Amino acid sequence: MRMFAQRAGANMTFSVGSVVFNKGDPGSCMYIVQSGVIEMVIGDKVIEVCGPNEAIGFMSMVDGAPRSSTARLRSCDASGNVIR
């Protein structure tokens, strides 16, 4: 997955506590986590925790619906690749 992501999309870096995308945002891309930990959140509840080599945000690309949760950095600065 890492090699695919590195070749397929642009690399982005996020700081701890920053938001990758918000619930309700349009979803025109997905992200492959390269490092760090991302929390998927609805309201105040963490519904999933994602780490290296995991994809986030892909459902919006599949079904065309807005983002169903917010993705934010939990620990460590994180990097990932954006696939459009």
Tab-separated table of N, CA and C in Angstrom:
chain	number	residue	atom	x	y	z
A	1	MET	N	0.835	-1.185	0.000
A	1	MET	CA	0.000	0.000	0.000
A	1	MET	C	0.880	1.250	0.000
A	2	ARG	N	1.946	1.242	0.782
A	2	ARG	CA	2.818	2.411	0.884
A	2	ARG	C	3.424	2.781	-0.471
A	3	MET	N	3.921	1.794	-1.203
A	3	MET	CA	4.532	2.076	-2.504
A	3	MET	C	3.488	2.608	-3.485
A	4	PHE	N	2.295	2.025	-3.462
A	4	PHE	CA	1.212	2.511	-4.322
A	4	PHE	C	0.906	3.975	-4.004
A	5	ALA	N	0.755	4.282	-2.716
A	5	ALA	CA	0.402	5.640	-2.310
A	5	ALA	C	1.484	6.644	-2.689
A	6	GLN	N	2.731	6.270	-2.511
A	6	GLN	CA	3.822	7.187	-2.830
A	6	GLN	C	3.846	7.530	-4.309
A	7	ARG	N	3.460	6.604	-5.144
A	7	ARG	CA	3.458	6.847	-6.588
A	7	ARG	C	2.175	7.495	-7.082
A	8	ALA	N	1.085	7.298	-6.344
A	8	ALA	CA	-0.225	7.721	-6.839
A	8	ALA	C	-0.658	9.112	-6.392
A	9	GLY	N	-0.085	9.641	-5.320
A	9	GLY	CA	-0.598	10.912	-4.825
A	9	GLY	C	0.452	11.802	-4.213
A	10	ALA	N	0.016	13.001	-3.877
A	10	ALA	CA	0.888	13.998	-3.256
A	10	ALA	C	1.034	13.712	-1.768
A	11	ASN	N	2.224	13.939	-1.225
A	11	ASN	CA	2.470	13.745	0.195
A	11	ASN	C	2.079	15.000	0.960
A	12	MET	N	1.391	14.804	2.085
A	12	MET	CA	0.989	15.913	2.955
A	12	MET	C	1.416	15.590	4.372
A	13	THR	N	1.704	16.628	5.169
A	13	THR	CA	2.079	16.454	6.571
A	13	THR	C	1.128	17.267	7.438
A	14	PHE	N	0.701	16.687	8.569
A	14	PHE	CA	-0.220	17.323	9.497
A	14	PHE	C	0.385	17.314	10.892
A	15	SER	N	0.086	18.335	11.695
A	15	SER	CA	0.573	18.419	13.070
A	15	SER	C	-0.441	17.811	14.030
A	16	VAL	N	0.029	17.431	15.221
A	16	VAL	CA	-0.836	16.844	16.242
A	16	VAL	C	-2.014	17.779	16.519
A	17	GLY	N	-3.209	17.200	16.565
A	17	GLY	CA	-4.419	17.957	16.840
A	17	GLY	C	-5.066	18.571	15.613
A	18	SER	N	-4.368	18.588	14.493
A	18	SER	CA	-4.962	19.181	13.290
A	18	SER	C	-5.998	18.237	12.689
A	19	VAL	N	-6.892	18.822	11.914
A	19	VAL	CA	-7.981	18.073	11.284
A	19	VAL	C	-7.633	17.831	9.819
A	20	VAL	N	-7.730	16.586	9.380
A	20	VAL	CA	-7.489	16.230	7.976
A	20	VAL	C	-8.727	16.576	7.157
A	21	PHE	N	-9.896	16.172	7.652
A	21	PHE	CA	-11.170	16.571	7.054
A	21	PHE	C	-12.254	16.515	8.119
A	22	ASN	N	-13.330	17.256	7.895
A	22	ASN	CA	-14.449	17.329	8.841
A	22	ASN	C	-15.648	16.541	8.346
A	23	LYS	N	-16.425	16.053	9.311
A	23	LYS	CA	-17.693	15.406	8.978
A	23	LYS	C	-18.528	16.390	8.159
A	24	GLY	N	-19.090	15.916	7.059
A	24	GLY	CA	-19.920	16.741	6.201
A	24	GLY	C	-19.184	17.361	5.023
A	25	ASP	N	-17.842	17.345	5.062
A	25	ASP	CA	-17.064	17.862	3.926
A	25	ASP	C	-17.299	16.998	2.695
A	26	PRO	N	-17.221	17.592	1.502
A	26	PRO	CA	-17.270	16.758	0.297
A	26	PRO	C	-16.027	15.878	0.231
A	27	GLY	N	-16.150	14.713	-0.337
A	27	GLY	CA	-15.033	13.777	-0.385
A	27	GLY	C	-14.554	13.511	-1.791
A	28	SER	N	-13.558	14.244	-2.218
A	28	SER	CA	-13.035	14.060	-3.571
A	28	SER	C	-11.703	13.315	-3.582
A	29	CYS	N	-11.233	12.889	-2.403
A	29	CYS	CA	-9.962	12.164	-2.331
A	29	CYS	C	-9.961	11.246	-1.116
A	30	MET	N	-8.988	10.363	-1.091
A	30	MET	CA	-8.756	9.522	0.082
A	30	MET	C	-7.317	9.722	0.511
A	31	TYR	N	-6.985	9.267	1.689
A	31	TYR	CA	-5.650	9.430	2.241
A	31	TYR	C	-5.094	8.076	2.656
A	32	ILE	N	-3.817	7.859	2.418
A	32	ILE	CA	-3.109	6.681	2.914
A	32	ILE	C	-2.164	7.184	4.005
A	33	VAL	N	-2.358	6.727	5.225
A	33	VAL	CA	-1.537	7.167	6.351
A	33	VAL	C	-0.150	6.544	6.211
A	34	GLN	N	0.878	7.374	6.229
A	34	GLN	CA	2.261	6.895	6.149
A	34	GLN	C	2.890	6.812	7.532
A	35	SER	N	2.534	7.761	8.418
A	35	SER	CA	3.066	7.757	9.790
A	35	SER	C	2.071	8.466	10.687
A	36	GLY	N	2.188	8.236	11.983
A	36	GLY	CA	1.304	8.869	12.958
A	36	GLY	C	0.019	8.088	13.174
A	37	VAL	N	-0.864	8.668	13.995
A	37	VAL	CA	-2.132	8.034	14.351
A	37	VAL	C	-3.260	9.024	14.093
A	38	ILE	N	-4.275	8.580	13.370
A	38	ILE	CA	-5.438	9.394	13.030
A	38	ILE	C	-6.657	8.835	13.767
A	39	GLU	N	-7.411	9.722	14.418
A	39	GLU	CA	-8.678	9.331	15.044
A	39	GLU	C	-9.819	9.707	14.119
A	40	MET	N	-10.738	8.806	13.939
A	40	MET	CA	-11.979	9.089	13.224
A	40	MET	C	-13.020	9.380	14.306
A	41	VAL	N	-13.635	10.569	14.236
A	41	VAL	CA	-14.467	11.067	15.322
A	41	VAL	C	-15.835	11.495	14.809
A	42	ILE	N	-16.867	11.157	15.559
A	42	ILE	CA	-18.213	11.691	15.340
A	42	ILE	C	-18.617	12.345	16.649
A	43	GLY	N	-18.822	13.657	16.614
A	43	GLY	CA	-19.085	14.401	17.848
A	43	GLY	C	-17.845	14.347	18.729
A	44	ASP	N	-18.031	13.871	19.971
A	44	ASP	CA	-16.905	13.722	20.896
A	44	ASP	C	-16.419	12.282	20.984
A	45	LYS	N	-16.999	11.395	20.180
A	45	LYS	CA	-16.698	9.966	20.290
A	45	LYS	C	-15.725	9.507	19.199
A	46	VAL	N	-14.638	8.875	19.635
A	46	VAL	CA	-13.686	8.270	18.695
A	46	VAL	C	-14.276	6.934	18.255
A	47	ILE	N	-14.511	6.793	16.946
A	47	ILE	CA	-15.125	5.562	16.446
A	47	ILE	C	-14.113	4.608	15.831
A	48	GLU	N	-12.926	5.133	15.477
A	48	GLU	CA	-11.883	4.288	14.887
A	48	GLU	C	-10.545	4.998	15.029
A	49	VAL	N	-9.482	4.199	15.128
A	49	VAL	CA	-8.122	4.729	15.168
A	49	VAL	C	-7.356	4.083	14.019
A	50	CYS	N	-6.696	4.903	13.210
A	50	CYS	CA	-5.984	4.411	12.029
A	50	CYS	C	-4.507	4.774	12.114
A	51	GLY	N	-3.664	3.894	11.602
A	51	GLY	CA	-2.227	4.118	11.616
A	51	GLY	C	-1.608	3.880	10.255
A	52	PRO	N	-0.292	3.732	10.239
A	52	PRO	CA	0.440	3.569	8.979
A	52	PRO	C	-0.124	2.467	8.082
A	53	ASN	N	-0.145	2.772	6.791
A	53	ASN	CA	-0.599	1.879	5.726
A	53	ASN	C	-2.110	1.661	5.689
A	54	GLU	N	-2.857	2.465	6.432
A	54	GLU	CA	-4.314	2.379	6.389
A	54	GLU	C	-4.866	3.528	5.551
A	55	ALA	N	-5.995	3.267	4.897
A	55	ALA	CA	-6.657	4.277	4.069
A	55	ALA	C	-7.798	4.909	4.861
A	56	ILE	N	-7.944	6.229	4.736
A	56	ILE	CA	-9.076	6.933	5.339
A	56	ILE	C	-9.741	7.796	4.267
A	57	GLY	N	-11.035	8.015	4.437
A	57	GLY	CA	-11.757	8.895	3.533
A	57	GLY	C	-12.181	8.278	2.214
A	58	PHE	N	-12.005	6.982	2.066
A	58	PHE	CA	-12.284	6.354	0.767
A	58	PHE	C	-13.768	6.172	0.494
A	59	MET	N	-14.595	6.063	1.530
A	59	MET	CA	-16.022	5.819	1.294
A	59	MET	C	-16.678	6.962	0.526
A	60	SER	N	-16.247	8.193	0.782
A	60	SER	CA	-16.819	9.328	0.045
A	60	SER	C	-16.494	9.265	-1.438
A	61	MET	N	-15.364	8.667	-1.762
A	61	MET	CA	-15.016	8.495	-3.178
A	61	MET	C	-15.887	7.417	-3.809
A	62	VAL	N	-16.250	6.417	-3.016
A	62	VAL	CA	-17.049	5.300	-3.525
A	62	VAL	C	-18.507	5.700	-3.702
A	63	ASP	N	-19.095	6.312	-2.643
A	63	ASP	CA	-20.533	6.577	-2.701
A	63	ASP	C	-20.904	8.031	-3.007
A	64	GLY	N	-19.925	8.928	-3.092
A	64	GLY	CA	-20.194	10.319	-3.426
A	64	GLY	C	-20.846	11.117	-2.304
A	65	ALA	N	-21.043	10.511	-1.148
A	65	ALA	CA	-21.669	11.190	-0.007
A	65	ALA	C	-20.627	12.045	0.726
A	66	PRO	N	-21.079	13.016	1.517
A	66	PRO	CA	-20.146	13.802	2.321
A	66	PRO	C	-19.425	12.912	3.342
A	67	ARG	N	-18.329	13.409	3.881
A	67	ARG	CA	-17.569	12.663	4.896
A	67	ARG	C	-18.479	12.317	6.064
A	68	SER	N	-18.397	11.081	6.531
A	68	SER	CA	-19.277	10.622	7.608
A	68	SER	C	-18.681	10.827	8.990
A	69	SER	N	-17.414	11.234	9.055
A	69	SER	CA	-16.764	11.495	10.338
A	69	SER	C	-15.641	12.509	10.128
A	70	THR	N	-15.103	12.996	11.228
A	70	THR	CA	-13.966	13.907	11.212
A	70	THR	C	-12.693	13.101	11.444
A	71	ALA	N	-11.633	13.420	10.711
A	71	ALA	CA	-10.336	12.763	10.885
A	71	ALA	C	-9.371	13.782	11.491
A	72	ARG	N	-8.801	13.457	12.672
A	72	ARG	CA	-7.854	14.375	13.301
A	72	ARG	C	-6.649	13.607	13.826
A	73	LEU	N	-5.525	14.308	13.937
A	73	LEU	CA	-4.275	13.712	14.413
A	73	LEU	C	-4.309	13.498	15.901
A	74	ARG	N	-3.994	12.283	16.312
A	74	ARG	CA	-4.015	11.926	17.732
A	74	ARG	C	-2.647	12.074	18.366
A	75	SER	N	-1.623	11.575	17.707
A	75	SER	CA	-0.276	11.630	18.273
A	75	SER	C	0.743	11.648	17.157
A	76	CYS	N	1.863	12.200	17.431
A	76	CYS	CA	2.951	12.309	16.456
A	76	CYS	C	2.498	13.122	15.253
A	77	ASP	N	3.391	13.889	14.697
A	77	ASP	CA	3.084	14.506	13.420
A	77	ASP	C	2.857	13.359	12.447
A	78	ALA	N	1.983	13.544	11.525
A	78	ALA	CA	1.653	12.462	10.596
A	78	ALA	C	1.885	12.916	9.163
A	79	SER	N	2.185	11.947	8.334
A	79	SER	CA	2.253	12.214	6.906
A	79	SER	C	1.423	11.194	6.179
A	80	GLY	N	0.991	11.547	5.013
A	80	GLY	CA	0.190	10.637	4.214
A	80	GLY	C	0.137	11.107	2.785
A	81	ASN	N	-0.385	10.264	1.954
A	81	ASN	CA	-0.523	10.585	0.539
A	81	ASN	C	-1.988	10.768	0.203
A	82	VAL	N	-2.267	11.777	-0.595
A	82	VAL	CA	-3.618	12.065	-1.046
A	82	VAL	C	-3.814	11.430	-2.405
A	83	ILE	N	-4.866	10.644	-2.543
A	83	ILE	CA	-5.176	9.994	-3.813
A	83	ILE	C	-6.495	10.541	-4.310
A	84	ARG	N	-6.486	11.123	-5.500
A	84	ARG	CA	-7.716	11.706	-6.054
A	84	ARG	C	-8.276	10.824	-7.140
